[in-house]
Short mmCIF file of C-alpha atoms in Angstrom, two decimals:
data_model
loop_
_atom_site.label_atom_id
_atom_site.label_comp_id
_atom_site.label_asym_id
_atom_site.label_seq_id
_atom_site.Cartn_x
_atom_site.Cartn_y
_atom_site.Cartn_z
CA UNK A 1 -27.32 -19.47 6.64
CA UNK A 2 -27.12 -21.46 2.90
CA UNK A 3 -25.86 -20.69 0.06
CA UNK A 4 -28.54 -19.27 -1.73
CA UNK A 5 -29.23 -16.43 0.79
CA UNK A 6 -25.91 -15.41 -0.98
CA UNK A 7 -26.50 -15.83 -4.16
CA UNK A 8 -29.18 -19.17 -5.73
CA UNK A 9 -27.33 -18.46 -9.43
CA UNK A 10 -23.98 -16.80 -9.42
CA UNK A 11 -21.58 -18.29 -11.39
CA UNK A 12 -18.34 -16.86 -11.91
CA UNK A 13 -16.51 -19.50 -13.48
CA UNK A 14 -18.80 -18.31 -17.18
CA UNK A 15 -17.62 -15.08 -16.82
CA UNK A 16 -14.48 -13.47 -17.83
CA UNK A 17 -11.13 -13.69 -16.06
CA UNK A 18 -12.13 -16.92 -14.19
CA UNK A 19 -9.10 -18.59 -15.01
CA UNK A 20 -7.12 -16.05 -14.11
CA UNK A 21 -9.01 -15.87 -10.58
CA UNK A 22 -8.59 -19.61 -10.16
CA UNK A 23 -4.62 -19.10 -11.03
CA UNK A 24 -4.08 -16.18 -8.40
CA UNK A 25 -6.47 -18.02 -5.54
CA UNK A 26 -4.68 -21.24 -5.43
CA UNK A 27 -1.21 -19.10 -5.08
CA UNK A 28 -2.46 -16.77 -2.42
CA UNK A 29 -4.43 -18.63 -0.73
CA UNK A 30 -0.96 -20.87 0.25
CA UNK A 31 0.89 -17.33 0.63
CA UNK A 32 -1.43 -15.65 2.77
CA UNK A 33 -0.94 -18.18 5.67
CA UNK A 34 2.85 -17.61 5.73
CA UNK A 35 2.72 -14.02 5.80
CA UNK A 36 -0.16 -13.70 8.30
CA UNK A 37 1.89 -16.06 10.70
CA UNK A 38 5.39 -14.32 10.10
CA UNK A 39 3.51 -10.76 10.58
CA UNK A 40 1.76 -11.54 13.87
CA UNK A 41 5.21 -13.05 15.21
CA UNK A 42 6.81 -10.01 13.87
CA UNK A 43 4.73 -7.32 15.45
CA UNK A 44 4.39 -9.04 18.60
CA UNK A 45 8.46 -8.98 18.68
CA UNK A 46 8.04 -5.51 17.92
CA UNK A 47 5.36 -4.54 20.33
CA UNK A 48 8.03 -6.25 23.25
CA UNK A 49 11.15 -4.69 21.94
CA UNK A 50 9.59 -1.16 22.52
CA UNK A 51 7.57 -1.77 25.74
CA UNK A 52 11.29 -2.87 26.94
CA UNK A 53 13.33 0.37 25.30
CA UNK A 54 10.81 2.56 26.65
CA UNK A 55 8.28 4.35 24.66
CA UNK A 56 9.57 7.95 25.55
CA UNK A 57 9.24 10.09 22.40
CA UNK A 58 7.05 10.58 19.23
CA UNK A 59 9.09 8.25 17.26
CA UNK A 60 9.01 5.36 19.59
CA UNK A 61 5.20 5.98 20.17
CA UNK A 62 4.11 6.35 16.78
CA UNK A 63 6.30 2.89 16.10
CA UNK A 64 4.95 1.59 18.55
CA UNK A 65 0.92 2.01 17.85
CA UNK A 66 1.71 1.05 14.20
CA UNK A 67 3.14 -2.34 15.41
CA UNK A 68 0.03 -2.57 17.84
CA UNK A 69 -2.39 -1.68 14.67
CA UNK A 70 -0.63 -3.99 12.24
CA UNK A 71 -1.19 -6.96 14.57
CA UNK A 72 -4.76 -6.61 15.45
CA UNK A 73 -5.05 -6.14 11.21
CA UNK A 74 -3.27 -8.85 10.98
CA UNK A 75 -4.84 -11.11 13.75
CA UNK A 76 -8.63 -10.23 12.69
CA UNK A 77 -7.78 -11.76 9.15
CA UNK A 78 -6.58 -14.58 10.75
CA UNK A 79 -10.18 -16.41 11.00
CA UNK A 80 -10.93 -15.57 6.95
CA UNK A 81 -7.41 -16.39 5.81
CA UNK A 82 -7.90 -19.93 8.17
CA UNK A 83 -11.15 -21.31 6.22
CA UNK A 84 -9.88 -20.09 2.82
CA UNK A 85 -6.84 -22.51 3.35
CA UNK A 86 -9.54 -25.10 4.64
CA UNK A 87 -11.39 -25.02 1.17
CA UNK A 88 -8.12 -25.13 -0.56
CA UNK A 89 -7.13 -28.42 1.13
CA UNK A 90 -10.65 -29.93 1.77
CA UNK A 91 -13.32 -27.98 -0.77
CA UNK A 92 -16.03 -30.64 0.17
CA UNK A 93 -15.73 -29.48 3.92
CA UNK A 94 -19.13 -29.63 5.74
CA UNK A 95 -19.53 -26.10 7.02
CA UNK A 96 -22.11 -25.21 9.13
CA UNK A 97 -22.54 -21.68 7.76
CA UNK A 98 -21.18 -19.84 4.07
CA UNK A 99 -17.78 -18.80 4.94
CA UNK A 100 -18.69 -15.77 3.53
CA UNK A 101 -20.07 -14.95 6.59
CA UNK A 102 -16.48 -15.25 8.46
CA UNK A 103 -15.22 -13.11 5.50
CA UNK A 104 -17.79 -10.28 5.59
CA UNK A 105 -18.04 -9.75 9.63
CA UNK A 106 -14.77 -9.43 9.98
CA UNK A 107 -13.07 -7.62 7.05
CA UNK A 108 -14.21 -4.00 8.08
CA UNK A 109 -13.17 -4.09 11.47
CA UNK A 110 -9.85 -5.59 10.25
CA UNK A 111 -9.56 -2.75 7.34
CA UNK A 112 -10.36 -0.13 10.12
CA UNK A 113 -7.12 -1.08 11.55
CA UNK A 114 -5.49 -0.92 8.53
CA UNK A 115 -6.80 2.54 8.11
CA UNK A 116 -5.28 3.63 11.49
CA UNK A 117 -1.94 1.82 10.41
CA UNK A 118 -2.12 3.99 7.10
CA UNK A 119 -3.06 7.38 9.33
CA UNK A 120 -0.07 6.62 11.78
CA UNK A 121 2.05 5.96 8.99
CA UNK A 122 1.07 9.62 7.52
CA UNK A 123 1.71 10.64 10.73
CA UNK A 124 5.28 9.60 11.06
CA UNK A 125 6.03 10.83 7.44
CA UNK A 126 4.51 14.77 7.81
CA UNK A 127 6.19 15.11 11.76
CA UNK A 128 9.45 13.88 10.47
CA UNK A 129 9.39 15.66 7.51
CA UNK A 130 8.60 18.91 9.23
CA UNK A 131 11.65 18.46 11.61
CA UNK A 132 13.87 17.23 9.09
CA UNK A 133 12.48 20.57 6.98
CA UNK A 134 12.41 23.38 9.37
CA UNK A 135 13.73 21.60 12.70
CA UNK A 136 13.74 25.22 14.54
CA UNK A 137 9.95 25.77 14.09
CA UNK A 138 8.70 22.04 14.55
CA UNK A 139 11.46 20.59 17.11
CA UNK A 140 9.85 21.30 19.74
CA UNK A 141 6.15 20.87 18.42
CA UNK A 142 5.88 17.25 18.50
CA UNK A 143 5.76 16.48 22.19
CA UNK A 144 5.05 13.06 23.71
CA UNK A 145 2.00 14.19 24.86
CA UNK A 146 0.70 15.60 21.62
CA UNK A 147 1.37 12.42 19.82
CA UNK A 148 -0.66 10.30 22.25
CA UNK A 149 -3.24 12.61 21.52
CA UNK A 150 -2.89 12.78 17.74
CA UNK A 151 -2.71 8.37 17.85
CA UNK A 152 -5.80 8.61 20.03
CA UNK A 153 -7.24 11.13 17.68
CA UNK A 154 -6.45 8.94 14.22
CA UNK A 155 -8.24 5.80 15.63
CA UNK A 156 -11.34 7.70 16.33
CA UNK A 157 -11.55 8.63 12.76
CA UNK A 158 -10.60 5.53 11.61
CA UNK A 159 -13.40 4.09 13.23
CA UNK A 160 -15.78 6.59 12.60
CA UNK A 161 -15.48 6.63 9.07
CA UNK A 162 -15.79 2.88 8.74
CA UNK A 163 -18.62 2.91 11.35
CA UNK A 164 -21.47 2.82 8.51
CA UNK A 165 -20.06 -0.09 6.71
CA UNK A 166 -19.82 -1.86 9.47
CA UNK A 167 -23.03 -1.47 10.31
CA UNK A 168 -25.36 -1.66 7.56
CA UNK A 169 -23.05 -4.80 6.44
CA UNK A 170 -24.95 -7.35 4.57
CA UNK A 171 -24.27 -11.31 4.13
CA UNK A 172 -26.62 -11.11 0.71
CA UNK A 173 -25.80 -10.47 -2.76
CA UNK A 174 -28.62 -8.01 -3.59
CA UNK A 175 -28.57 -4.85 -1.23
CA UNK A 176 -31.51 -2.22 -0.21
CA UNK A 177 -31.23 1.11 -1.07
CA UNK A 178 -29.67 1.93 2.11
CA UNK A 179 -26.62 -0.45 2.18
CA UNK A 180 -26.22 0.46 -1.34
CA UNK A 181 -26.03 4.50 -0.33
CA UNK A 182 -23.26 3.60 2.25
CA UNK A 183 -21.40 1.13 -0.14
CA UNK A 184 -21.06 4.20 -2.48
CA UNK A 185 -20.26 6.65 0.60
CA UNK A 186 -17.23 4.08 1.87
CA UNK A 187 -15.85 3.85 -1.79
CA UNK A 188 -15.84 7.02 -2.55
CA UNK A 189 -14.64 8.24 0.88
CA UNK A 190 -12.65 5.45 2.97
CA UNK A 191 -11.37 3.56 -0.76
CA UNK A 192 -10.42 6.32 -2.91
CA UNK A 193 -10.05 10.23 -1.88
CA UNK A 194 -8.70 9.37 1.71
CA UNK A 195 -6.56 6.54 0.51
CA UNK A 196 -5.45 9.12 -2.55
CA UNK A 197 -5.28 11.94 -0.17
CA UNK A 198 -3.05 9.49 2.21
CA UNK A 199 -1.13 8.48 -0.82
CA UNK A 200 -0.21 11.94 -1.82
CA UNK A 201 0.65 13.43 1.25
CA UNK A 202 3.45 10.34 1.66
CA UNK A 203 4.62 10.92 -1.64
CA UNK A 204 5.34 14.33 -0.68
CA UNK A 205 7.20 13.08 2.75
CA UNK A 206 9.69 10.92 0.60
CA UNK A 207 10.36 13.39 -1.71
CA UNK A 208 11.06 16.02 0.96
CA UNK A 209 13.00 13.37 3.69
CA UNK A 210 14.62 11.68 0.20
CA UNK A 211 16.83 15.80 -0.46
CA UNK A 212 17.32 16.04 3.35
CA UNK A 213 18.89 12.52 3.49
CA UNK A 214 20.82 13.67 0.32
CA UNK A 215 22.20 16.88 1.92
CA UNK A 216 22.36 14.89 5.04
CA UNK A 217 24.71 12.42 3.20
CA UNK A 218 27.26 15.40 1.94
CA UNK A 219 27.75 17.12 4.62
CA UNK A 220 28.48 13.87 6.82
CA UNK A 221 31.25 13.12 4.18
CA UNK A 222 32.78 16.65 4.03
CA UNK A 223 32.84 16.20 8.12
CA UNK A 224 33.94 12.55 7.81
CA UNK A 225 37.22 14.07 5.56
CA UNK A 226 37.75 16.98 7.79
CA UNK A 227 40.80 17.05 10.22
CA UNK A 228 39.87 18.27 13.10
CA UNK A 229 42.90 21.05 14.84
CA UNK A 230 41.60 21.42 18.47
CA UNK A 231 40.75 18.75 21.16
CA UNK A 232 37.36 20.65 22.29
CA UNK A 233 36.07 21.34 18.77
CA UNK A 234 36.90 17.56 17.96
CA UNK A 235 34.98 16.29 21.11
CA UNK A 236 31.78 19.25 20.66
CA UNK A 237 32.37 17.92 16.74
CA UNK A 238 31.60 14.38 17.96
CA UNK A 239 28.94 14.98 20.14
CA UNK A 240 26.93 16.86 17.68
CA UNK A 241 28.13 13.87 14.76
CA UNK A 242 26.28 11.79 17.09
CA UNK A 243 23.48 13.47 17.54
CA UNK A 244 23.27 14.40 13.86
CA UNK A 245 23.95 10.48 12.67
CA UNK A 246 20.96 9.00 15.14
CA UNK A 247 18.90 11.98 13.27
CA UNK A 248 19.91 10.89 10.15
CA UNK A 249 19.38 6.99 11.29
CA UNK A 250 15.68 7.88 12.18
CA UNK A 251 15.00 10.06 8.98
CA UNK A 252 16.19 6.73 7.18
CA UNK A 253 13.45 4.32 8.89
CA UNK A 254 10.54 6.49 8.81
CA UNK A 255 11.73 7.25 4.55
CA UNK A 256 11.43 3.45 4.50
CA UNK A 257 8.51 2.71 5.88
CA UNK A 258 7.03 5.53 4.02
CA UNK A 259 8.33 3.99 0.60
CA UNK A 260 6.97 0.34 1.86
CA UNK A 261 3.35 2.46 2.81
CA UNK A 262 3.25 3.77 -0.72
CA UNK A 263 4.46 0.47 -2.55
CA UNK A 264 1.90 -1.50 -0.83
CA UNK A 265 -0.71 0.85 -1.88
CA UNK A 266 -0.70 1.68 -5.73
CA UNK A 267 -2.35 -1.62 -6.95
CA UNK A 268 -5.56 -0.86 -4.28
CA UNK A 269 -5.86 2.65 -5.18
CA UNK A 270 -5.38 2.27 -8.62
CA UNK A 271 -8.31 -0.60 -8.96
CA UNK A 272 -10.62 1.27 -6.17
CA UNK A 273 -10.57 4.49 -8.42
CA UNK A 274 -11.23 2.10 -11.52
CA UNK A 275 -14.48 0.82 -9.31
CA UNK A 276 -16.08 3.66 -8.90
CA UNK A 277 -16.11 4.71 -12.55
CA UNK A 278 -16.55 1.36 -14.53
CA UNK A 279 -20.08 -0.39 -13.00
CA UNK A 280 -19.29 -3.71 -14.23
CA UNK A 281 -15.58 -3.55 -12.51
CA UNK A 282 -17.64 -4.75 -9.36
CA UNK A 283 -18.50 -7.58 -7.41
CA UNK A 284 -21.16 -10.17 -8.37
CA UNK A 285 -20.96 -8.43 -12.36
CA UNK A 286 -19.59 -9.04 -15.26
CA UNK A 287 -15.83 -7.95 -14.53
CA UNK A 288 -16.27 -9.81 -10.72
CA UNK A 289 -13.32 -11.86 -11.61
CA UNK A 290 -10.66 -9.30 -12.64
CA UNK A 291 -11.50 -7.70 -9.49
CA UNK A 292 -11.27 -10.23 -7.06
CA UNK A 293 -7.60 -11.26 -9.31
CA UNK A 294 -6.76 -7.24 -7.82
CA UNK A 295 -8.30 -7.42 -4.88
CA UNK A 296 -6.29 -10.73 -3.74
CA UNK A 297 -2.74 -9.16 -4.83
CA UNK A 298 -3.57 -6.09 -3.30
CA UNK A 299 -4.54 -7.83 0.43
CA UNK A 300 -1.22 -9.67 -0.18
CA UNK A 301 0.46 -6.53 -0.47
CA UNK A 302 -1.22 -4.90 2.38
CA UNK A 303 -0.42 -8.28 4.48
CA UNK A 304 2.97 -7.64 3.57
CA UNK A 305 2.83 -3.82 4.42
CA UNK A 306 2.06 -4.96 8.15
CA UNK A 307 4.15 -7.59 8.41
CA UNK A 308 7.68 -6.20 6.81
CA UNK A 309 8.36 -3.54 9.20
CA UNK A 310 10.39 -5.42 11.98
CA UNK A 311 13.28 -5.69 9.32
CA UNK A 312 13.19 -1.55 9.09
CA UNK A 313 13.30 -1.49 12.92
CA UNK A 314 16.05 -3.96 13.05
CA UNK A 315 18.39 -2.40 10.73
CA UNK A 316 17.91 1.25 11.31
CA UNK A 317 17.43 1.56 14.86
CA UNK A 318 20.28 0.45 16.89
CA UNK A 319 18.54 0.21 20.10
CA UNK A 320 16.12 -2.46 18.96
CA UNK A 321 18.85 -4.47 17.53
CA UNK A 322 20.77 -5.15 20.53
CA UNK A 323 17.11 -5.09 22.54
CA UNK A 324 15.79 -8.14 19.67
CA UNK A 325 19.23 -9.86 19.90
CA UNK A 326 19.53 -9.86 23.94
CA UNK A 327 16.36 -11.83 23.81
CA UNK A 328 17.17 -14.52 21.50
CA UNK A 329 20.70 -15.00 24.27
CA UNK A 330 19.64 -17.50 26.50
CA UNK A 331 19.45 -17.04 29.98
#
């Protein structure tokens, strides 16, 4: 396939913004390499740590098929990331096909992914929430086994929803009727009232887990400056400090990764709501460049969103730490 099956006379470089698109490309197309590489290392080390501490609970699962999602994200924008830093380095490269074609077969499949790392994330934020809430009505709720099923559940609709795209997916710059019908259905749907829906629904979490942290965090202190007067209530007052500061310790990591969910987001949602209402805010027209400038931060913040979460893990969850730092001890 040539070039002009994409396009015989598009020319971006007459049309506004092109400088600033040539500005952000040459920075993230060097960034995107580092953070792809330092992701799929990260979520690998992930994937191992929990395989070897067991995946026994909701928590641990849920962590555990967000780590599994974030790599295959990661790893399926691997190819496209590869021959963008080729044309950086070598733009005179003979290809045999338009990279566009690498780009545009595999960027839905990868976003599916993503989508499933954004549902599991949503996940994690409304179960802890809910225990952290009313722990006597949802305690006991969130079983292993209904987690597995609720994972299993999320990637179906992941899928499902970005089924369509995926298939009706075209390598040309002028669509049929059809593609163009689903290219409205997926941004409307999948790129701005799930995403928003997603979006709210965290904020919500982190506003909730953010005054339970914040009670959490007085009361600790008022037990922490307590004297305790009999040898029982000091050891049941331990126990239960334990129990109540590996609570608190969990609340902390799934707040986090909630706040990194909804950082990573804003830019995307705010441009993919901008789409839909302004036509020329759209590829191959007249504002093409200032969205591909927002498109390219907003993959480098959804890079980052997959890769940053091993530093969460690692600092609030005690049994990964000494699991990640037994296996950098040689043998």
């Amino acid at each position: 396939m040539n070039n002009s099956n994409i396009s015989s006379s598009f020319d971006p470089s007459a049309w506004p913004f092109s400088a600033a698109n040539a500005w952000t490309t040459a920075i993230v197309f060097k960034t995107w390499p580092v953070i792809l590489l330092f992701g799929l290392l990260a979520n690998m080390i992930n994937i191992v740590v929990f395989i070897r501490a067991g995946i026994k609970d909701n928590v641990t699962i849920s962590l555990f098929s967000l780590s599994m999602s974030d790599l295959m994200f990661l790893f399926l924008n691997l190819p496209t990331v590869s021959t963008l830093v080729v044309v950086q380095i070598h733009p005179d490269w003979p290809w045999r096909n338009n990279i566009v074609v690498v780009e545009k077969t595999l960027y839905w499949p990868a976003f599916t992914f993503y989508d499933f790392s954004s549902y599991v994330s949503v996940w994690l934020g409304v179960t802890r929430c809910a225990c952290v809430a009313m722990p006597l009505q949802f305690k006991s709720v969130f079983t292993k086994a209904r987690t597995v099923k609720a994972v299993l559940f999320l990637f179906v609709i992941a899928v499902s929803l970005r089924l369509p795209i995926i298939v009706v997916q075209s390598y040309l710059a002028r669509l049929d009727p059809i593609q163009l019908t689903v290219n409205r259905f997926n941004d409307i749907l999948n790129r701005s009232i799930l995403p928003w829906l997603t979006f709210i629904i965290m904020i919500a979490c982190v506003c909730i887990m953010r005054v339970k942290l914040y009670q959490a965090s007085a009361v600790r202190s008022s037990h922490t400056s307590a004297a305790a007067t009999d040898s029982k209530q000091e050891a049941d007052g331990l126990d239960t400090h334990a129990k109540s500061s590996k609570e608190f310790r969990v609340v902390q990591l799934v707040f986090l990764i909630c706040c990194i969910f909804i950082l990573s987001q804003l830019l995307f949602l705010v441009y993919s709501t901008v789409r839909i209402f302004v036509p020329d805010f759209d590829l191959y027209k007249r504002l093409h460049n200032l969205l591909l400038v927002c498109a390219h931060i907003g993959r480098t913040f959804s890079f980052l969103n997959a890769s940053v979460n091993i530093f969460v893990y690692y600092n609030y969850n005690s049994k990964y730490r000494s699991i990640f730092l037994s296996m950098l001890k040689p043998k």
